[in-house]
Short mmCIF file of C-alpha atoms in Angstrom, two decimals:
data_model
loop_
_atom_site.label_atom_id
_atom_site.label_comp_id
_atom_site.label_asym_id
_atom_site.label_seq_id
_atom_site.Cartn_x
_atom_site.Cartn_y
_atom_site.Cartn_z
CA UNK A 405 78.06 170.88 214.26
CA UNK A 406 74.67 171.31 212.52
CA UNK A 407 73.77 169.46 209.60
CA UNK A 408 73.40 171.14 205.99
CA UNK A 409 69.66 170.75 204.00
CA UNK A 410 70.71 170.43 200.47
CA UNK A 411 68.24 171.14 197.56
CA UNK A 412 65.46 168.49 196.19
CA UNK A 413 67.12 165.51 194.21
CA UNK A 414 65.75 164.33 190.87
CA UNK A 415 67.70 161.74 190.73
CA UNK A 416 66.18 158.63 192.97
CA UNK A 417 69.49 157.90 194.82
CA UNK A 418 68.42 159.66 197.95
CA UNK A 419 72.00 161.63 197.62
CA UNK A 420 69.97 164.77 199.16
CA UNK A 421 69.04 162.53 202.38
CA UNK A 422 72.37 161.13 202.87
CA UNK A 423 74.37 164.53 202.86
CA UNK A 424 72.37 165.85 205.39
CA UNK A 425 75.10 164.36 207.52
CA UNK A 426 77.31 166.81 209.41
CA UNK A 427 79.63 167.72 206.91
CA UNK A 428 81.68 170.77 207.38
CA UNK A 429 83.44 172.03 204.13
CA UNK A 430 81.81 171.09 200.51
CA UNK A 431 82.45 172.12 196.96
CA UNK A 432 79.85 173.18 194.64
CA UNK A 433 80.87 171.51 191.29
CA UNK A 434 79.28 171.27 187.58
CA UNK A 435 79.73 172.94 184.01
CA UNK A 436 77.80 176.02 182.82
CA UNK A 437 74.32 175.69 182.59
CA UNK A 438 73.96 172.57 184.83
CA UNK A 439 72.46 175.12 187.31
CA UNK A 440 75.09 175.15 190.47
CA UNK A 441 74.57 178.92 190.89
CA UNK A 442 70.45 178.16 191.34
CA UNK A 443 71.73 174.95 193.68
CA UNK A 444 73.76 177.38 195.86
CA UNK A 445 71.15 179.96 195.78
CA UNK A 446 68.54 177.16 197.38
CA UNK A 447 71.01 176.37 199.65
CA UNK A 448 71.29 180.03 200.70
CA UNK A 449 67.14 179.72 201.29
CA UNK A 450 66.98 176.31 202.75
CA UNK A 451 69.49 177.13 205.60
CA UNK A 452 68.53 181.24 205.58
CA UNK A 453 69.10 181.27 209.51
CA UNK A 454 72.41 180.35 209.16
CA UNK A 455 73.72 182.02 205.76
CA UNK A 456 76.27 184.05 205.26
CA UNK A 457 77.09 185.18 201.44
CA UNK A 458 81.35 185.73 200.50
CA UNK A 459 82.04 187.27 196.88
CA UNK A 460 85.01 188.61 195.98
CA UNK A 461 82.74 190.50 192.90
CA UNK A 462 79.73 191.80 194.88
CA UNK A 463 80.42 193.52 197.54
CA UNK A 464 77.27 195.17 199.63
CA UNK A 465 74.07 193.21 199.70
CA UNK A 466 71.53 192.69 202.53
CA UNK A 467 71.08 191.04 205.85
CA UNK A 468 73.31 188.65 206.84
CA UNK A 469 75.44 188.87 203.87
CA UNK A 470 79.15 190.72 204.26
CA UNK A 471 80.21 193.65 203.16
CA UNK A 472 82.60 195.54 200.94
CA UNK A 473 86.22 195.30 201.94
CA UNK A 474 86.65 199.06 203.52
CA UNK A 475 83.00 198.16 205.56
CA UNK A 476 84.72 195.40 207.04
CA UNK A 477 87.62 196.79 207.38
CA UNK A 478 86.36 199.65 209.66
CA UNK A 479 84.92 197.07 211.67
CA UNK A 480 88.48 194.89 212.37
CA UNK A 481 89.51 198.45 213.14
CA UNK A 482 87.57 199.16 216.30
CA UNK A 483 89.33 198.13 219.34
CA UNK A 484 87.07 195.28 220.75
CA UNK A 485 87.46 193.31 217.83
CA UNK A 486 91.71 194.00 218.42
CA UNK A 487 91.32 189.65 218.49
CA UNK A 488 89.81 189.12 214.94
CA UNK A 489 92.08 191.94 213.57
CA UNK A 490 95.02 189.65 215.09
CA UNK A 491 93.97 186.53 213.44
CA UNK A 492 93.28 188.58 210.03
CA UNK A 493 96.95 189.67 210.34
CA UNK A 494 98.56 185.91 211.01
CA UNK A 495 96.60 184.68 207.72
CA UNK A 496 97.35 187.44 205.65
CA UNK A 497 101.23 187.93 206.37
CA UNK A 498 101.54 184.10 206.21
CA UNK A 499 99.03 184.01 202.93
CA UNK A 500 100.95 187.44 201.33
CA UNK A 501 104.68 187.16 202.79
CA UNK A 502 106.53 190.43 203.04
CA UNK A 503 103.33 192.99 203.73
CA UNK A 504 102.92 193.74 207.39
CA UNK A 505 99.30 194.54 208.05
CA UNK A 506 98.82 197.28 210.91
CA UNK A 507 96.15 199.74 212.59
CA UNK A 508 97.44 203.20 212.14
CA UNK A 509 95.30 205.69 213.80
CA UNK A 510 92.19 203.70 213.61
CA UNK A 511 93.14 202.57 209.69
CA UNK A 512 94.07 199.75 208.19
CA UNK A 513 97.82 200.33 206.50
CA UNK A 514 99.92 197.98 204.65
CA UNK A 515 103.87 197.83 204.71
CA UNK A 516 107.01 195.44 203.66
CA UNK A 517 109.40 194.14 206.29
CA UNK A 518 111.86 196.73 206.30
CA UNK A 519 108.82 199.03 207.53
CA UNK A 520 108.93 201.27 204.65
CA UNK A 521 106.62 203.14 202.45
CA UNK A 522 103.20 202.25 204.32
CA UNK A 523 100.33 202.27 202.25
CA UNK A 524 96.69 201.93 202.43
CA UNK A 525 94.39 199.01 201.84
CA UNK A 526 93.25 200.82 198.41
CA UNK A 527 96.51 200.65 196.89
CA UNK A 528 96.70 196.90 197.19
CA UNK A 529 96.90 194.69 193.63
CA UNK A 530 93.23 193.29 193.02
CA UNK A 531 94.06 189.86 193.87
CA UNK A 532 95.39 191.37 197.21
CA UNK A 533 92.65 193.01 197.54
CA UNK A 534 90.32 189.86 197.23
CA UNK A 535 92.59 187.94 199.85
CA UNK A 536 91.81 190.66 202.46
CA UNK A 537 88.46 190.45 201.73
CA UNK A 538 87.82 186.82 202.40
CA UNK A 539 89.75 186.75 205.01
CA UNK A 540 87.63 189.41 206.95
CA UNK A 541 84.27 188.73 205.67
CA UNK A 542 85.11 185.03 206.50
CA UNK A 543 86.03 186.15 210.72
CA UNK A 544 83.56 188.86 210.97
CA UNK A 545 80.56 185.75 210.32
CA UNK A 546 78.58 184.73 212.92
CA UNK A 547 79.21 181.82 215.38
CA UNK A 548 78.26 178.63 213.67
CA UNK A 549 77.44 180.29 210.36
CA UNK A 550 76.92 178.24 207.05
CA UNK A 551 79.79 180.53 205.01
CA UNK A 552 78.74 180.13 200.94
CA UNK A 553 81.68 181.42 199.36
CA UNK A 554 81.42 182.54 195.25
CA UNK A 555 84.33 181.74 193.37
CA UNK A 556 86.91 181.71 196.03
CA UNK A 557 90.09 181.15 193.71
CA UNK A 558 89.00 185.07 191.65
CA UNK A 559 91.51 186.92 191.48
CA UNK A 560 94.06 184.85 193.32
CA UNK A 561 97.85 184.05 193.11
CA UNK A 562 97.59 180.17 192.30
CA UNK A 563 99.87 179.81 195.17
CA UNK A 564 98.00 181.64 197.56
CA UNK A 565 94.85 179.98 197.26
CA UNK A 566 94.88 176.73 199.10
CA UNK A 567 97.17 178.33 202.12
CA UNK A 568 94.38 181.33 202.58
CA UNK A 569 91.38 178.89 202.28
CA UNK A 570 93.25 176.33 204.80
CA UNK A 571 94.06 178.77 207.39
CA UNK A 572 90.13 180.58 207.11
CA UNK A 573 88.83 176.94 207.66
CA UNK A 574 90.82 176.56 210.77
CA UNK A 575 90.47 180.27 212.42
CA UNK A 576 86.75 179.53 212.04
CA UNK A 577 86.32 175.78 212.57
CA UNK A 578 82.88 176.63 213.89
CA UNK A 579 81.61 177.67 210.37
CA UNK A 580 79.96 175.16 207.91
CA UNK A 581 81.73 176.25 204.39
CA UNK A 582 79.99 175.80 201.06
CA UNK A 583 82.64 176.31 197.72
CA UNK A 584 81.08 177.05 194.69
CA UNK A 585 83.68 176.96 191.69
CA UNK A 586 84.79 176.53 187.79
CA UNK A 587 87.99 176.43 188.97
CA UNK A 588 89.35 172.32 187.91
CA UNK A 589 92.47 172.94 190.13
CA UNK A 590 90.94 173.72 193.02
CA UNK A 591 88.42 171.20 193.27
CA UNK A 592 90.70 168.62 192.78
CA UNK A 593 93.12 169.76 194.94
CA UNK A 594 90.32 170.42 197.59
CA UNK A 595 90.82 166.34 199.11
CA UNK A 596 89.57 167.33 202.53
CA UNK A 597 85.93 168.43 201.51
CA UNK A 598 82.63 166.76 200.82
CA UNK A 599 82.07 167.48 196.72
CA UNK A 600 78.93 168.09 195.48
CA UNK A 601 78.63 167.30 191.70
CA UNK A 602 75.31 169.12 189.73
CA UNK A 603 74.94 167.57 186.81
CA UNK A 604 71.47 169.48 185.40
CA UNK A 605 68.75 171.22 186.99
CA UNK A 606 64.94 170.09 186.28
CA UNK A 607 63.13 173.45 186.30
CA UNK A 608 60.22 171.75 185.64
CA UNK A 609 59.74 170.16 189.56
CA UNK A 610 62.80 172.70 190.97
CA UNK A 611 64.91 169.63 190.93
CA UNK A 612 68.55 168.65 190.56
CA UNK A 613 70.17 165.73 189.08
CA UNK A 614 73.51 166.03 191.65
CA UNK A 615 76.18 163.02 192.70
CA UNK A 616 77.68 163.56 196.18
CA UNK A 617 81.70 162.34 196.13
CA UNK A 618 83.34 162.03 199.77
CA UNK A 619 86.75 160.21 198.25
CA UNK A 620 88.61 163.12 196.85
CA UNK A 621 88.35 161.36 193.74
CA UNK A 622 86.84 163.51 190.77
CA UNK A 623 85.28 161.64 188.18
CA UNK A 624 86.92 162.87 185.06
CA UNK A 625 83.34 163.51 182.68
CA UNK A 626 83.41 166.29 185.69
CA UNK A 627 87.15 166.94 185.33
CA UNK A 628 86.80 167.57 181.87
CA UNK A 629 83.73 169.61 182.03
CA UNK A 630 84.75 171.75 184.08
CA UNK A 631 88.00 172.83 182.74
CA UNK A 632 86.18 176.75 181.96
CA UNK A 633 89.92 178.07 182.37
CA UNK A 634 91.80 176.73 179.40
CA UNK A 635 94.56 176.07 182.28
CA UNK A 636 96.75 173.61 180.57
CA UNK A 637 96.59 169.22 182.38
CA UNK A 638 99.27 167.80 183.72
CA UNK A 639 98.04 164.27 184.44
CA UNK A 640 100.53 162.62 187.22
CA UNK A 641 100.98 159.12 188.90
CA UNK A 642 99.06 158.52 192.47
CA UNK A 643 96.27 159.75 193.87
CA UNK A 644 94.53 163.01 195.93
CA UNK A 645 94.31 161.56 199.00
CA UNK A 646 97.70 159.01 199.91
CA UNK A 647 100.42 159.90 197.48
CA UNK A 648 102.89 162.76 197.54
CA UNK A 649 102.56 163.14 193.83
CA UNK A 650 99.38 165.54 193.89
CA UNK A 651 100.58 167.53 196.83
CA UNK A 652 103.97 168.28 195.14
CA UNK A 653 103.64 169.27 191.62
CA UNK A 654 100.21 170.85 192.40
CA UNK A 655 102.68 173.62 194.09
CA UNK A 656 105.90 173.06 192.12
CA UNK A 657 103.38 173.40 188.65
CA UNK A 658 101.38 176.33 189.75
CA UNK A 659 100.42 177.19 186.31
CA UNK A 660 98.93 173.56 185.70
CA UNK A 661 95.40 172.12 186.49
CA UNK A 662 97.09 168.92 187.92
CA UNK A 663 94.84 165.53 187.83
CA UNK A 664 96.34 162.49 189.32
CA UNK A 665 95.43 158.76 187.43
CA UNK A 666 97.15 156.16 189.76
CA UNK A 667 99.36 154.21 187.30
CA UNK A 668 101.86 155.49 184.84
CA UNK A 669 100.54 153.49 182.18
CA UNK A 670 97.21 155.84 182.43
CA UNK A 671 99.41 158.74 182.51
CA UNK A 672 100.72 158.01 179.14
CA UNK A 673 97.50 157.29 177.98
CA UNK A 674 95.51 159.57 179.33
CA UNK A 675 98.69 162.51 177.52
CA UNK A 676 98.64 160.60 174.23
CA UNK A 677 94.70 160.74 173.81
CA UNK A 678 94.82 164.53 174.98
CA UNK A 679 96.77 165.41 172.42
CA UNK A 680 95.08 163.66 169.65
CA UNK A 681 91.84 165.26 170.06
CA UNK A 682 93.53 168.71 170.54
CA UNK A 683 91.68 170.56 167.77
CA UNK A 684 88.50 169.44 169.82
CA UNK A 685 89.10 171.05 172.98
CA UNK A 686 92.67 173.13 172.49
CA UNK A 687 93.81 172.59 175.78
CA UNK A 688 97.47 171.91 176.12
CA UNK A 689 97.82 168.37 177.99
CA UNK A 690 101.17 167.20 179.61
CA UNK A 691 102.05 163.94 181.86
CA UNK A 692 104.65 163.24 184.36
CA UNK A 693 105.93 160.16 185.38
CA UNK A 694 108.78 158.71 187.68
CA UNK A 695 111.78 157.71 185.77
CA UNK A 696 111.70 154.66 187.43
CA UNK A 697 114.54 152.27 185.79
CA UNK A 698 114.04 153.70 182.22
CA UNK A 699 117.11 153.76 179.93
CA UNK A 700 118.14 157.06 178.93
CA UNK A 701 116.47 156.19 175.08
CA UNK A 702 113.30 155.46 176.90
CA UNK A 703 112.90 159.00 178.46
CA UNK A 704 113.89 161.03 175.61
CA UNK A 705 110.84 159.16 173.52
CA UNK A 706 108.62 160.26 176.50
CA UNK A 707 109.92 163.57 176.36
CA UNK A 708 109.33 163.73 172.98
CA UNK A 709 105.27 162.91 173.93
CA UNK A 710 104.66 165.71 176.27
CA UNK A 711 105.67 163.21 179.35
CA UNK A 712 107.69 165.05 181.98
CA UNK A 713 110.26 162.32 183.55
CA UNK A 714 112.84 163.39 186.06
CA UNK A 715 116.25 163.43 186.90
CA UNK A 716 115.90 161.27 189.85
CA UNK A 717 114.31 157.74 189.90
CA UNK A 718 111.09 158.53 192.46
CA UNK A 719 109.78 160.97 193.50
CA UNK A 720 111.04 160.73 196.88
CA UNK A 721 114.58 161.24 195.44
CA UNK A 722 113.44 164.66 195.00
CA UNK A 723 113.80 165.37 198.59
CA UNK A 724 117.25 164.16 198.88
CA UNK A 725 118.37 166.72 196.03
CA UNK A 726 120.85 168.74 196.63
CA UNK A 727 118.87 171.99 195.72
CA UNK A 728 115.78 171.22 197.77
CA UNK A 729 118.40 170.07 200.80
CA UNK A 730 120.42 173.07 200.60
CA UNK A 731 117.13 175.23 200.44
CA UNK A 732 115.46 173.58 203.20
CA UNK A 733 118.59 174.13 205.41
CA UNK A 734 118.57 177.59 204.97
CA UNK A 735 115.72 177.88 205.60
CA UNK A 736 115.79 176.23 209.02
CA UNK A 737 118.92 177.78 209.69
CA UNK A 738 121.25 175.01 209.19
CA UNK A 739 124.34 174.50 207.47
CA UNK A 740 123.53 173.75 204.25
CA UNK A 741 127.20 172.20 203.49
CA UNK A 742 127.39 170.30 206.26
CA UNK A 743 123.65 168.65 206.12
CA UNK A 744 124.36 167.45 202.51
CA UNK A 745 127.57 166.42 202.98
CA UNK A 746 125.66 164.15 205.10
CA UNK A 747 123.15 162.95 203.12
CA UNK A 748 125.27 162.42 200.04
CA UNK A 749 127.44 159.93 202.47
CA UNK A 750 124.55 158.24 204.14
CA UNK A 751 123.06 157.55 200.57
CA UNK A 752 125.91 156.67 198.65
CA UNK A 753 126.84 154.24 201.42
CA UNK A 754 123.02 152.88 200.94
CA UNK A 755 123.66 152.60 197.52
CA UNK A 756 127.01 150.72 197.17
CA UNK A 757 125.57 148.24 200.16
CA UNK A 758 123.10 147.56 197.23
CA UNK A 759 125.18 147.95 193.67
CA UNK A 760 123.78 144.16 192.91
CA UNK A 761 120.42 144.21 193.59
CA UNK A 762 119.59 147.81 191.63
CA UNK A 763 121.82 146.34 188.86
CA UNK A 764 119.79 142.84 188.74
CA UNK A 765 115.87 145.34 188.93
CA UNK A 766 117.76 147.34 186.25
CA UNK A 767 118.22 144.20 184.32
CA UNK A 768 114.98 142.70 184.55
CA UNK A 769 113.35 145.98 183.53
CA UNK A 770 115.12 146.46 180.44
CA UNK A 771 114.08 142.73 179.93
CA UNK A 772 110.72 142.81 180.38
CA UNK A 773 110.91 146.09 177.79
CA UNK A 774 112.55 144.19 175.71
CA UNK A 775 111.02 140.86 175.38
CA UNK A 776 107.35 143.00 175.22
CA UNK A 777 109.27 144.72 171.77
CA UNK A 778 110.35 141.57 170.44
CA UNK A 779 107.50 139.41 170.69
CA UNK A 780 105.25 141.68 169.32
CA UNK A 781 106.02 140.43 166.00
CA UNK A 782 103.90 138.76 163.34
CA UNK A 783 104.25 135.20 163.31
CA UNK A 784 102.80 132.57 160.11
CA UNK A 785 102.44 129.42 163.09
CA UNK A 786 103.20 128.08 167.20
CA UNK A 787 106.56 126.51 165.64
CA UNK A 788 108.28 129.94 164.36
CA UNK A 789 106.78 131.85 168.16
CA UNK A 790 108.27 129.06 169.96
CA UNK A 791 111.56 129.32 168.04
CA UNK A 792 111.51 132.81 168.59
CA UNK A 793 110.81 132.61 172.15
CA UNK A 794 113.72 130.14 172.16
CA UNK A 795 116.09 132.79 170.62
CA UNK A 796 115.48 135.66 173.22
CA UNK A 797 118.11 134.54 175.46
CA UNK A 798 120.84 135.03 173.24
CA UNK A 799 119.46 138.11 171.69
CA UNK A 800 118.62 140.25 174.62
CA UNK A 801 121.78 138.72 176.28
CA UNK A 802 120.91 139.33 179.98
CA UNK A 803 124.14 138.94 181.81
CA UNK A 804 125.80 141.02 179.34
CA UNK A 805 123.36 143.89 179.99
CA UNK A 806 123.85 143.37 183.97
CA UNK A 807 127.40 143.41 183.82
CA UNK A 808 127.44 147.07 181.59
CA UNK A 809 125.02 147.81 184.47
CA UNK A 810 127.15 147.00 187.50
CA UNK A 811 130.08 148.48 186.13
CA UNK A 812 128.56 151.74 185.57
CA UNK A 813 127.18 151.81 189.03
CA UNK A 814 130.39 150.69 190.70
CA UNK A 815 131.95 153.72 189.24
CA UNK A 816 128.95 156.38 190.32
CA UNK A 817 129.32 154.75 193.98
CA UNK A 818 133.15 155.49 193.54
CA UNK A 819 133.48 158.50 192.05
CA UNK A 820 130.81 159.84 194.36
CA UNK A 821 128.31 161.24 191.30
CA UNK A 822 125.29 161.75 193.88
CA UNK A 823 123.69 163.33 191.54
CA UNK A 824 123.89 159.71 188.93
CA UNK A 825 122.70 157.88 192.36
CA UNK A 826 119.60 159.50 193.01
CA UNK A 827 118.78 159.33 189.16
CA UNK A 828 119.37 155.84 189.17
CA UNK A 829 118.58 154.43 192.63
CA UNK A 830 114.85 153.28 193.12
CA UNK A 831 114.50 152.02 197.02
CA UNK A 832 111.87 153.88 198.80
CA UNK A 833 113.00 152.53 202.40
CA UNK A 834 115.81 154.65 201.50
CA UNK A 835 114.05 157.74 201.84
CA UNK A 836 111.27 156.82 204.81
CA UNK A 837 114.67 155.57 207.12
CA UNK A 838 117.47 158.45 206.37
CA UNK A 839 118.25 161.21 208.58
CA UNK A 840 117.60 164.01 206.20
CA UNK A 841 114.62 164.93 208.58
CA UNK A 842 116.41 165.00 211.97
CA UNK A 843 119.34 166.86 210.57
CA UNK A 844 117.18 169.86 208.81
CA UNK A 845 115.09 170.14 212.30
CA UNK A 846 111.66 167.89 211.67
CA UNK A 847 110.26 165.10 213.85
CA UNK A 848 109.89 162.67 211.30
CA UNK A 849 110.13 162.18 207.59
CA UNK A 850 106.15 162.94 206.87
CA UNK A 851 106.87 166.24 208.93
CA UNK A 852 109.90 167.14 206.44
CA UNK A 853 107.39 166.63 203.21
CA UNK A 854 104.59 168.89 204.32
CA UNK A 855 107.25 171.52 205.21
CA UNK A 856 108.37 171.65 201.55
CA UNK A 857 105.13 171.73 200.28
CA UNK A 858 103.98 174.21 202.53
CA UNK A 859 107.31 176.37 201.40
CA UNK A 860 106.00 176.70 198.12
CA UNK A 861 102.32 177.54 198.93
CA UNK A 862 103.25 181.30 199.73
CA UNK A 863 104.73 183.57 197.56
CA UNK A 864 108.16 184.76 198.12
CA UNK A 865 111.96 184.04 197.87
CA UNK A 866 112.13 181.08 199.04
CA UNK A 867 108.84 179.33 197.72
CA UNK A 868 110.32 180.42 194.20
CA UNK A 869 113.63 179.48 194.46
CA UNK A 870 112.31 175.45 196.18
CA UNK A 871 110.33 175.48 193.03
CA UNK A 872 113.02 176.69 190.61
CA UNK A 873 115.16 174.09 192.20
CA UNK A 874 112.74 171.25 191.53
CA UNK A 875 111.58 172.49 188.33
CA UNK A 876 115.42 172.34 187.56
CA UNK A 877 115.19 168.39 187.76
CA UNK A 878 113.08 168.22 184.50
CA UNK A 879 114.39 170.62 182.25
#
C-alpha cells in the first residue's frame, strides 16, 4: 500500500512527517474557513499520479477525475466490465433494499422485488441517485488509486451512509480513501479511519496548522465546531471504539449526531451545560444513560433534563427484549415464540438464582444516593457532622429498604414479569453467557450484536420496525 504526502505543516509537531505512514482511509475534518477544501485540493496535487476526484455535486471534470452518473453508467454497461457491474449491484441492493438493479438492453434499469414497474436510473430520488454514483465512480478508479471523496454523506439516507461507504472500502481495498466532511455524525462514527483535523491555513507560507487523531476519539473544540448541520446531540455513555453504546443508538437515533463521553456522570453534564447555553448555539442537546439501579423517582428527574434512560437496566438488556428477540427470529427464520420462551426461562432462572445479591447492589445504591443527599447539608461545627453522620443509620434505614427490595423481586421472579427483570437486573455475565445467540442462528454473542446493528443500517421493514422496537424502550 503506498504511503499518502500530506500538505506542509505550520505547526512544529512534524504531524505531516508522521502520517506519511501507510494509512488507508482518512477524514478530512475542520470548521469553515479553517481551509480543509485548499488542504484536500494540495493533496489532490501532491499525490496527482494517483488522484482520483468523487463529488456527488460536480459531475464532469478532467483527467483522472470521474464522471457524471449516466457516463459511468454506460461504462458498467458494456459487457467486459459484466464483474464491476456485479459488485455495483451487491452494494446497491444491500445499501437500497427492495430496488433490483439490472442491464436491460445495454441500460441500466431499476425495479422492486416483485419485478414490477422497471424504471430508469433518471427517475431515481436524488439521494438515490448520489448512492449510485459513488458507488460506480468509486469501482470504475484505477488500481491503487488515492479516491478523495467531497462530502460523501450529500444527499444520503442517514442510514445508508456508513453501510455504502463500508462496503466501497472493501470492494476496493486497493484504493487509498481521503473523506472530506462537515458532517459531525459521520466523522465520529467513522472509528476505523485515520482523522485529519485542520485547524487554520497560513496563506502566508501555504501552510496548515492540522492535528492528526488515530484513536477514534474526536476532541470535542472539533466536535463542536463542526456541528454545520444543526443536527440535534445526543451525548451517550462509552466510547467509539470498545463499547456497544456508539454502535447502537448511532443506528437506532438516526436523526441524532451521537457523541459518546465515557461516564454517565459526563453525560449529565455534558446535557445540562448544552442546554444552558442554548440561546448561544440553538442546537437541541439530549443524553442517554443506562438505568442502572435508579429508583423510579430518579429517572423521571432525568427525564425531566433531556436524559434518555431505559426500560431495561444495561444496555445489553436490550438484546434480550422481547421486541428485538422476536424481530431477530424472524428474521433468521426462527420461531419467534419458541426462542423467547426460551430466553425469558433461562433469564428468569438467572435472576431468581440471584434475588439477594441484586437486592443487596440495589440497596447500596440507593444508599450511597442517599447518604451523598443528606450530608450535603450545612453544618455550624465537627460535633453536629459527626452527630449527623451518627444518625444516618436509622434514617436511611438500610435493611428496611432491602427487605421492600427483595420482596418486590421475589414476586417479579414469580409472577414471571420478564419485562420488570430485565428493567431491574444489572449482571452483564448474564448477557455474554446466554444462549440467545445459538438459538437465533449466530456463532457467538459478538456475532448476534453486529447483526442487529447491521439490521438497522439499511432501510426497509425490518431495520424500521428493530428500531421502532428499541425506540419503544424509552418512550
Amino acid at each position: 500500500m503506498k504511503t499518502i504526502s500530506l500538505p506542509k505543516d505550520s505547526s512544529g509537531d512534524a504531524t505531516s512527517a508522521r502520517s506519511r505512514r501507510p494509512s488507508r482511509l482518512f477524514t478530512l475534518l475542520g470548521g469553515n474557513g479553517s481551509g480543509k477544501s485548499l488542504f484536500l485540493h494540495e493533496i489532490r496535487k501532491l499525490n496527482e499520479a494517483d488522484a482520483y476526484s468523487v463529488s456527488a455535486v460536480t459531475g464532469g471534470m478532467p483527467s483522472r477525475i470521474t464522471g457524471s452518473l449516466s457516463q459511468l453508467m454506460t461504462v458498467l454497461s458494456l459487457d467486459e466490465e459484466k464483474a464491476r457491474f456485479m459488485s455495483l449491484k451487491t452494494i446497491w441492493e444491500s445499501t437500497f433494499p427492495g430496488n433490483i438493479i439490472d442491464i436491460i438492453h445495454g441500460k441500466a434499469r431499476i425495479r422492486n422485488r416483485s419485478g414490477k414497474d422497471s424504471i430508469s436510473i433518471r427517475s431515481l430520488s436524488r439521494g438515490e441517485k448520489a448512492g449510485l454514483y459513488y458507488i460506480a465512480a468509486c469501482l470504475l478508479a484505477p488500481e491503487q488509486a488515492l479516491i478523495l471523496v467531497d462530502s460523501p454523506t450529500l444527499f444520503l439516507h442517514p442510514t445508508a451512509v456508513n453501510i455504502l461507504w463500508e462496503q466501497i472500502e472493501r470492494a476496493r481495498s486497493d484504493c487509498r480513501f481521503v473523506y472530506d466532511t462537515y458532517d459531525a455524525k459521520f466523522a465520529s462514527s467513522q472509528t476505523r479511519r485515520t482523522a485529519i483535523w485542520i485547524k487554520s491555513y497560513n496563506a502566508a507560507d501555504h501552510s496548515w496548522n492540522y492535528q492528526i487523531i488515530s484513536d477514534g476519539e474526536l476532541p470535542d473544540e472539533i466536535f463542536l465546531q463542526m456541528m454545520g448541520s444543526r443536527r440535534p446531540i445526543l451525548f451517550t455513555e462509552g466510547d467509539t471504539t470498545h463499547s456497544i453504546d456508539m454502535r447502537l443508538y448511532s443506528v437506532v437515533f438516526p436523526e441524532f449526531t451521537v457523541k459518546p463521553l465515557g461516564s454517565c456522570d459526563k453525560v449529565i453534564e455534558s446535557t445540562r451545560t448544552m442546554q444552558s447555553l442554548r440561546a448561544m448555539h440553538r442546537i437541541e442537546s439530549y443524553g442517554l444513560v443506562d438505568r442502572d439501579r435508579r429508583s423510579d423517582m430518579e429517572v423521571e428527574y432525568l427525564r425531566a433534563k433531556n436524559i434518555l434512560v431505559p426500560e431495561v437496566a444495561e444496555i445489553e438488556n436490550i438484546f434480550l427484549s422481547p421486541g428485538v428477540i422476536e424481530t431477530m427470529a424472524e428474521i433468521q427464520n426462527r420461531n419467534p415464540k419458541k426462542v423467547l420462551k426460551a430466553i425469558r426461562h433461562e433469564v428468569l432462572q438467572k435472576f431468581e438464582q440471584m434475588l439477594e445479591a441484586q437486592a443487596l447492589q440495589h440497596t447500596r445504591h440507593r444508599m450511597k444516593r442517599d447518604v451523598e443527599r443528606k450530608i450535603d447539608a450545612r453544618f455550624t461545627c465537627i460535633t453536629a457532622l459527626e452527630l449527623h453522620i451518627k444518625s444516618l443509620i436509622k434514617k436511611l434505614k438500610p435493611r428496611d429498604t432491602y427487605d421492600q427490595l427483595l420482596a418486590e423481586f421475589r414476586k417479579m421472579a414469580r409472577s414471571g414479569d420478564y419485562e420488570g427483570v430485565l428493567r431491574v437486573f444489572n449482571h452483564k455475565p448474564m448477557f455474554t453467557s446466554s444462549s440467545v445467540a445459538k438459538l437465533l442462528g449466530f456463532s457467538n454473542i459478538d456475532d448476534y450484536v453486529s447483526s442487529v446493528i447491521s439490521v438497522m443500517k439499511h432501510q426497509d421493514g425490518n431495520a424500521e420496525k428493530l428500531r421502532n422496537e428499541i425506540r419503544k424502550l424509552f418512550s
